[in-house]
């Protein structure tokens, strides 16, 4: 699928200073921002994203693969024979939130087709205010029953501390917090994907199915349907949120992807959140070849309380170096 490209190294070398500068500028903006978005908006149900999923406004339950699958639908880690190692960074300037993480997904070294994944992320939100800091660790596994059907699950451990103020500041009598633990708990996610043909996929996913009972680990359930060819992909998702708000809310999203010259994906998406009553539009692009991928996604809410999400992700394809057996084909 991917032919050799003599300009690849030159292109990456020339792009590196621009990418580094962009990250530094955006990062400094996020750290120094006076938060305008509510904490729950900046938390975004605790979701972690790659550049692809952010560009599609989260519409990646059916066709998201590799590290995106570990973060959204673990069943799709077994969608193809891969061994990927990567990193991702999410920035929310108006909410003063930053998340940085690394992950590995391997479906190549197992003779049975079982896929496994491990991810770790660190988050800080509003360091001059609520100062929420903590880590997100997850371990996933997926099994392909056939070329058409696969299931997966992941266990997630979250540990967070936060400041908070009451009528008398951070005093205990006032109910305030001073860098105290607000969450130490586990969550269980699970997913299943039915792919009757290479171009059509339907998925069901549940997040925090063990019902942790707090809004930082909301119990979610939903699904997605996607249609794709080697050139374009379209997908629509709908997720119900049972515990962030006083009543069940819905997060609906849709996105499309166009692959140019077999290497340059262009993406766009849209989502509506009935909990926050906010619409959002997203765009993104990337570079993909046999050995690596580099992706960026930008999402912006429209209307009142506008906020921005910027996500960068990089993945190295270990199997391309001959360090793991891989066909790249769907099981």
Coordinates of C-alpha atoms in Angstrom, one line a residue:
X1 CA 0.0 0.0 0.0
X2 CA 2.8 2.4 0.9
X3 CA 5.5 2.9 -1.7
X4 CA 8.9 4.4 -0.8
X5 CA 8.9 8.1 -0.8
X6 CA 12.3 9.9 -1.4
X7 CA 11.0 13.2 0.0
X8 CA 9.7 11.8 3.2
X9 CA 12.8 12.4 5.4
X10 CA 13.3 15.9 3.9
X11 CA 9.6 16.7 4.5
X12 CA 9.7 15.5 8.1
X13 CA 12.9 17.4 8.8
X14 CA 11.5 20.7 7.4
X15 CA 8.2 20.3 9.3
X16 CA 9.8 19.5 12.6
X17 CA 10.7 23.1 13.6
X18 CA 7.2 24.3 12.7
X19 CA 5.5 21.5 14.8
X20 CA 7.8 22.2 17.8
X21 CA 7.0 25.9 17.6
X22 CA 3.3 25.3 17.3
X23 CA 3.3 23.0 20.4
X24 CA 5.3 25.5 22.4
X25 CA 3.1 28.4 21.5
X26 CA -0.2 26.5 22.1
X27 CA 1.1 24.9 25.3
X28 CA 2.2 28.2 26.8
X29 CA -1.2 29.7 25.9
X30 CA -2.9 26.8 27.7
X31 CA -0.8 27.1 30.8
X32 CA -1.3 30.8 31.1
X33 CA -4.9 31.0 30.2
X34 CA -7.5 32.4 32.6
X35 CA -10.1 29.6 32.4
X36 CA -13.3 30.6 30.7
X37 CA -14.8 27.1 30.3
X38 CA -16.5 25.3 33.1
X39 CA -14.5 22.4 34.7
X40 CA -16.8 19.8 33.3
X41 CA -16.4 21.2 29.8
X42 CA -12.6 21.0 30.0
X43 CA -12.8 17.5 31.6
X44 CA -14.9 16.2 28.6
X45 CA -15.9 13.1 30.4
X46 CA -12.2 12.2 30.9
X47 CA -11.8 11.2 27.2
X48 CA -8.4 10.8 25.7
X49 CA -8.0 11.3 22.0
X50 CA -5.6 11.0 19.1
X51 CA -5.3 13.5 16.3
X52 CA -7.6 11.4 14.2
X53 CA -10.4 11.0 16.7
X54 CA -10.3 14.8 17.6
X55 CA -10.5 15.7 13.9
X56 CA -13.5 13.5 13.5
X57 CA -15.2 15.0 16.6
X58 CA -14.9 11.6 18.3
X59 CA -16.6 9.6 15.5
X60 CA -14.2 6.7 15.6
X61 CA -16.0 3.8 17.3
X62 CA -16.5 1.8 14.2
X63 CA -13.2 2.4 12.2
X64 CA -10.8 3.7 14.9
X65 CA -7.8 1.4 15.1
X66 CA -4.4 1.1 16.7
X67 CA -4.0 3.5 19.7
X68 CA -7.3 5.2 18.9
X69 CA -9.0 1.9 19.4
X70 CA -7.4 1.4 22.8
X71 CA -8.8 4.8 23.8
X72 CA -12.3 4.5 22.3
X73 CA -13.3 0.9 21.3
X74 CA -10.9 -1.8 22.5
X75 CA -12.4 -4.4 20.1
X76 CA -10.8 -2.6 17.2
X77 CA -7.2 -3.2 18.4
X78 CA -7.7 -6.6 16.7
X79 CA -8.8 -5.1 13.4
X80 CA -5.5 -5.7 11.8
X81 CA -2.0 -7.1 12.3
X82 CA 0.0 -4.2 13.9
X83 CA 2.6 -3.4 16.5
X84 CA 2.3 0.4 17.1
X85 CA 4.0 2.6 19.7
X86 CA 3.0 6.2 20.0
X87 CA 2.4 9.4 22.0
X88 CA -0.4 12.0 22.1
X89 CA -1.0 15.4 23.6
X90 CA -4.3 17.2 24.1
X91 CA -4.6 21.0 24.8
X92 CA -7.7 22.9 25.9
X93 CA -6.6 26.6 26.2
X94 CA -9.9 28.0 27.5
X95 CA -10.2 25.3 30.2
X96 CA -6.5 25.4 30.9
X97 CA -6.3 21.6 30.5
X98 CA -3.4 19.6 29.1
X99 CA -3.1 15.8 28.8
X100 CA 0.1 14.0 27.7
X101 CA 0.3 10.2 27.1
X102 CA 2.0 7.3 25.5
X103 CA 0.7 3.9 24.4
X104 CA 1.5 0.6 22.7
X105 CA -0.8 -1.7 20.8
X106 CA 0.3 -5.1 19.6
X107 CA -1.9 -7.6 17.6
X108 CA 1.1 -8.9 15.6
X109 CA 3.1 -11.1 17.8
X110 CA 0.3 -13.4 19.0
X111 CA -0.3 -16.4 16.8
X112 CA -4.0 -16.5 17.9
X113 CA -4.7 -12.9 16.8
X114 CA -5.3 -11.7 20.3
X115 CA -4.4 -8.0 20.6
X116 CA -3.2 -6.1 23.7
X117 CA -2.7 -2.5 24.5
X118 CA -1.3 -0.4 27.3
X119 CA -1.6 3.4 27.7
X120 CA -0.6 6.0 30.3
X121 CA -1.6 9.6 30.5
X122 CA -1.0 12.6 32.8
X123 CA -3.4 15.5 33.0
X124 CA -3.4 18.9 34.6
X125 CA -6.3 21.3 34.5
X126 CA -6.5 24.9 35.7
X127 CA -3.3 25.0 37.7
X128 CA -4.1 28.5 39.1
X129 CA -7.6 27.4 40.1
X130 CA -9.0 23.9 40.8
X131 CA -5.5 22.6 40.0
X132 CA -6.7 19.1 39.0
X133 CA -3.8 16.8 38.5
X134 CA -3.6 13.1 38.0
X135 CA -2.9 10.0 35.9
X136 CA -4.9 7.7 33.7
X137 CA -3.6 4.1 33.2
X138 CA -5.4 1.5 31.1
X139 CA -4.8 -2.0 29.9
X140 CA -6.8 -3.5 27.1
X141 CA -7.3 -6.8 25.3
X142 CA -9.2 -7.8 22.1
X143 CA -10.0 -11.0 20.4
X144 CA -11.1 -11.5 16.7
X145 CA -13.6 -14.4 16.5
X146 CA -13.5 -14.1 12.7
X147 CA -12.8 -11.6 10.0
X148 CA -16.3 -10.2 10.6
X149 CA -16.6 -10.0 14.4
X150 CA -14.3 -9.0 17.3
X151 CA -14.7 -8.0 20.9
X152 CA -12.5 -6.2 23.4
X153 CA -12.3 -4.8 26.9
X154 CA -10.0 -2.6 29.0
X155 CA -9.4 -1.8 32.6
X156 CA -8.7 1.7 33.6
X157 CA -7.3 3.2 36.8
X158 CA -7.6 6.9 37.5
X159 CA -6.0 8.9 40.3
X160 CA -6.6 12.6 40.7
X161 CA -6.1 15.4 43.2
X162 CA -7.8 18.8 43.1
X163 CA -8.0 22.2 44.8
X164 CA -11.4 23.8 45.5
X165 CA -12.8 26.7 47.4
X166 CA -15.8 27.2 49.7
X167 CA -17.2 30.2 51.5
X168 CA -14.1 30.2 53.8
X169 CA -11.5 29.3 51.2
X170 CA -9.9 25.9 51.3
X171 CA -10.6 25.2 55.0
X172 CA -12.2 21.9 55.8
X173 CA -15.0 23.6 57.6
X174 CA -15.8 25.4 54.3
X175 CA -15.7 22.2 52.3
X176 CA -12.7 23.4 50.4
X177 CA -9.8 21.2 49.1
X178 CA -6.1 21.8 49.1
X179 CA -4.6 19.4 46.6
X180 CA -6.5 16.5 48.2
X181 CA -7.5 13.2 46.4
X182 CA -10.9 13.4 44.6
X183 CA -10.7 10.1 42.7
X184 CA -8.9 6.8 43.0
X185 CA -10.8 4.2 41.2
X186 CA -11.2 1.7 38.4
X187 CA -13.3 1.7 35.3
X188 CA -14.1 -1.1 32.9
X189 CA -14.7 -0.5 29.2
X190 CA -15.9 -3.0 26.6
X191 CA -16.7 -3.0 22.9
X192 CA -17.7 -5.2 20.0
X193 CA -17.5 -4.6 16.3
X194 CA -19.3 -6.4 13.5
X195 CA -17.8 -5.9 10.1
X196 CA -19.9 -7.8 7.5
X197 CA -17.7 -6.4 4.7
X198 CA -14.4 -4.5 4.5
X199 CA -16.3 -1.3 3.8
X200 CA -19.0 -1.5 6.5
X201 CA -18.6 -1.7 10.3
X202 CA -21.0 -1.4 13.2
X203 CA -19.8 -1.1 16.8
X204 CA -21.3 -1.1 20.3
X205 CA -19.2 0.3 23.2
X206 CA -19.6 0.9 27.0
X207 CA -17.4 3.0 29.2
X208 CA -17.2 2.6 33.0
X209 CA -19.6 -0.3 32.9
X210 CA -18.8 -1.0 36.6
X211 CA -20.8 2.2 37.5
X212 CA -18.1 3.9 39.7
X213 CA -20.8 6.4 40.8
X214 CA -19.1 9.7 40.1
X215 CA -19.2 12.3 37.4
X216 CA -15.5 12.1 36.8
X217 CA -16.0 8.4 35.7
X218 CA -19.4 8.6 33.9
X219 CA -21.1 5.5 32.8
X220 CA -21.5 5.8 29.0
X221 CA -22.9 3.5 26.3
X222 CA -23.4 3.9 22.6
X223 CA -22.4 2.8 19.2
X224 CA -21.3 3.8 15.7
X225 CA -21.7 2.9 12.1
X226 CA -19.0 3.5 9.5
X227 CA -18.6 3.1 5.8
X228 CA -15.2 3.3 4.1
X229 CA -13.1 2.5 1.1
X230 CA -9.4 2.9 0.6
X231 CA -9.9 6.5 -0.3
X232 CA -12.7 7.8 2.1
X233 CA -14.4 7.0 5.3
X234 CA -17.7 8.2 6.8
X235 CA -18.8 7.5 10.3
X236 CA -21.6 8.5 12.8
X237 CA -21.6 7.8 16.5
X238 CA -24.1 8.3 19.4
X239 CA -23.3 7.9 23.1
X240 CA -25.6 8.2 26.1
X241 CA -24.1 9.6 29.3
X242 CA -25.9 8.3 32.4
X243 CA -24.0 10.1 35.3
X244 CA -22.4 13.4 34.4
X245 CA -25.6 15.4 34.7
X246 CA -28.8 15.0 36.7
X247 CA -30.5 13.4 33.7
X248 CA -29.2 11.2 30.9
X249 CA -27.5 13.2 28.1
X250 CA -26.4 12.3 24.6
X251 CA -23.2 13.0 22.6
X252 CA -23.8 12.6 18.9
X253 CA -21.0 13.0 16.4
X254 CA -20.2 12.4 12.8
X255 CA -17.0 12.7 10.7
X256 CA -15.4 12.1 7.3
X257 CA -11.9 11.3 6.1
X258 CA -10.4 11.6 2.6
X259 CA -7.0 10.1 1.9
X260 CA -4.9 11.9 -0.7
X261 CA -2.0 10.4 -2.6
X262 CA -2.2 7.4 -0.2
X263 CA -0.5 9.4 2.5
X264 CA -2.3 12.6 3.4
X265 CA -5.6 12.2 5.3
X266 CA -7.9 15.2 5.4
X267 CA -10.6 15.0 8.1
X268 CA -13.6 17.0 9.3
X269 CA -16.3 16.3 11.9
X270 CA -19.2 17.7 13.9
X271 CA -20.7 16.8 17.3
X272 CA -23.6 18.0 19.6
X273 CA -23.6 17.5 23.3
X274 CA -27.1 17.7 24.9
X275 CA -25.5 17.9 28.4
X276 CA -23.6 21.2 27.7
X277 CA -26.0 22.2 24.9
X278 CA -22.9 22.9 22.7
X279 CA -22.2 22.3 19.0
X280 CA -18.7 21.7 17.8
X281 CA -16.9 21.5 14.5
X282 CA -13.6 19.9 13.8
X283 CA -10.9 19.6 11.2
X284 CA -7.6 17.8 10.9
X285 CA -4.8 16.4 8.7
X286 CA -2.0 14.0 8.9
X287 CA 0.9 12.2 7.2
X288 CA 0.9 8.4 7.0
X289 CA 3.4 5.9 5.5
X290 CA 4.4 2.3 6.2
X291 CA 6.7 3.2 9.1
X292 CA 4.9 6.0 11.0
X293 CA 1.9 8.4 11.2
X294 CA 1.7 12.0 12.4
X295 CA -1.7 13.5 13.0
X296 CA -3.3 16.7 14.3
X297 CA -6.9 17.5 15.1
X298 CA -8.6 20.8 16.0
X299 CA -12.1 21.1 17.4
X300 CA -13.9 24.3 18.2
X301 CA -17.3 24.8 19.9
X302 CA -19.7 27.4 18.4
X303 CA -22.1 29.6 20.2
X304 CA -21.8 30.6 23.9
X305 CA -18.8 29.5 26.0
X306 CA -16.6 28.7 23.0
X307 CA -13.7 26.4 23.7
X308 CA -10.9 24.8 21.6
X309 CA -9.4 21.4 21.6
X310 CA -6.0 20.7 19.9
X311 CA -4.7 17.2 19.7
X312 CA -1.3 16.0 18.3
X313 CA -0.4 12.3 18.0
X314 CA 2.5 10.3 16.6
X315 CA 2.7 6.6 16.0
X316 CA 5.7 4.5 15.0
X317 CA 4.9 1.2 13.2
X318 CA 7.3 -1.3 14.8
X319 CA 6.3 -4.1 12.4
X320 CA 7.6 -2.0 9.5
X321 CA 11.2 -2.6 10.8
X322 CA 10.8 -6.3 10.7
X323 CA 10.7 -6.6 14.5
X324 CA 7.3 -8.3 14.4
X325 CA 5.3 -10.4 12.0
X326 CA 2.6 -8.4 10.3
X327 CA 0.4 -8.7 7.3
X328 CA -1.6 -5.6 7.8
X329 CA -4.7 -7.4 6.8
X330 CA -8.0 -7.8 8.6
X331 CA -8.2 -11.2 10.3

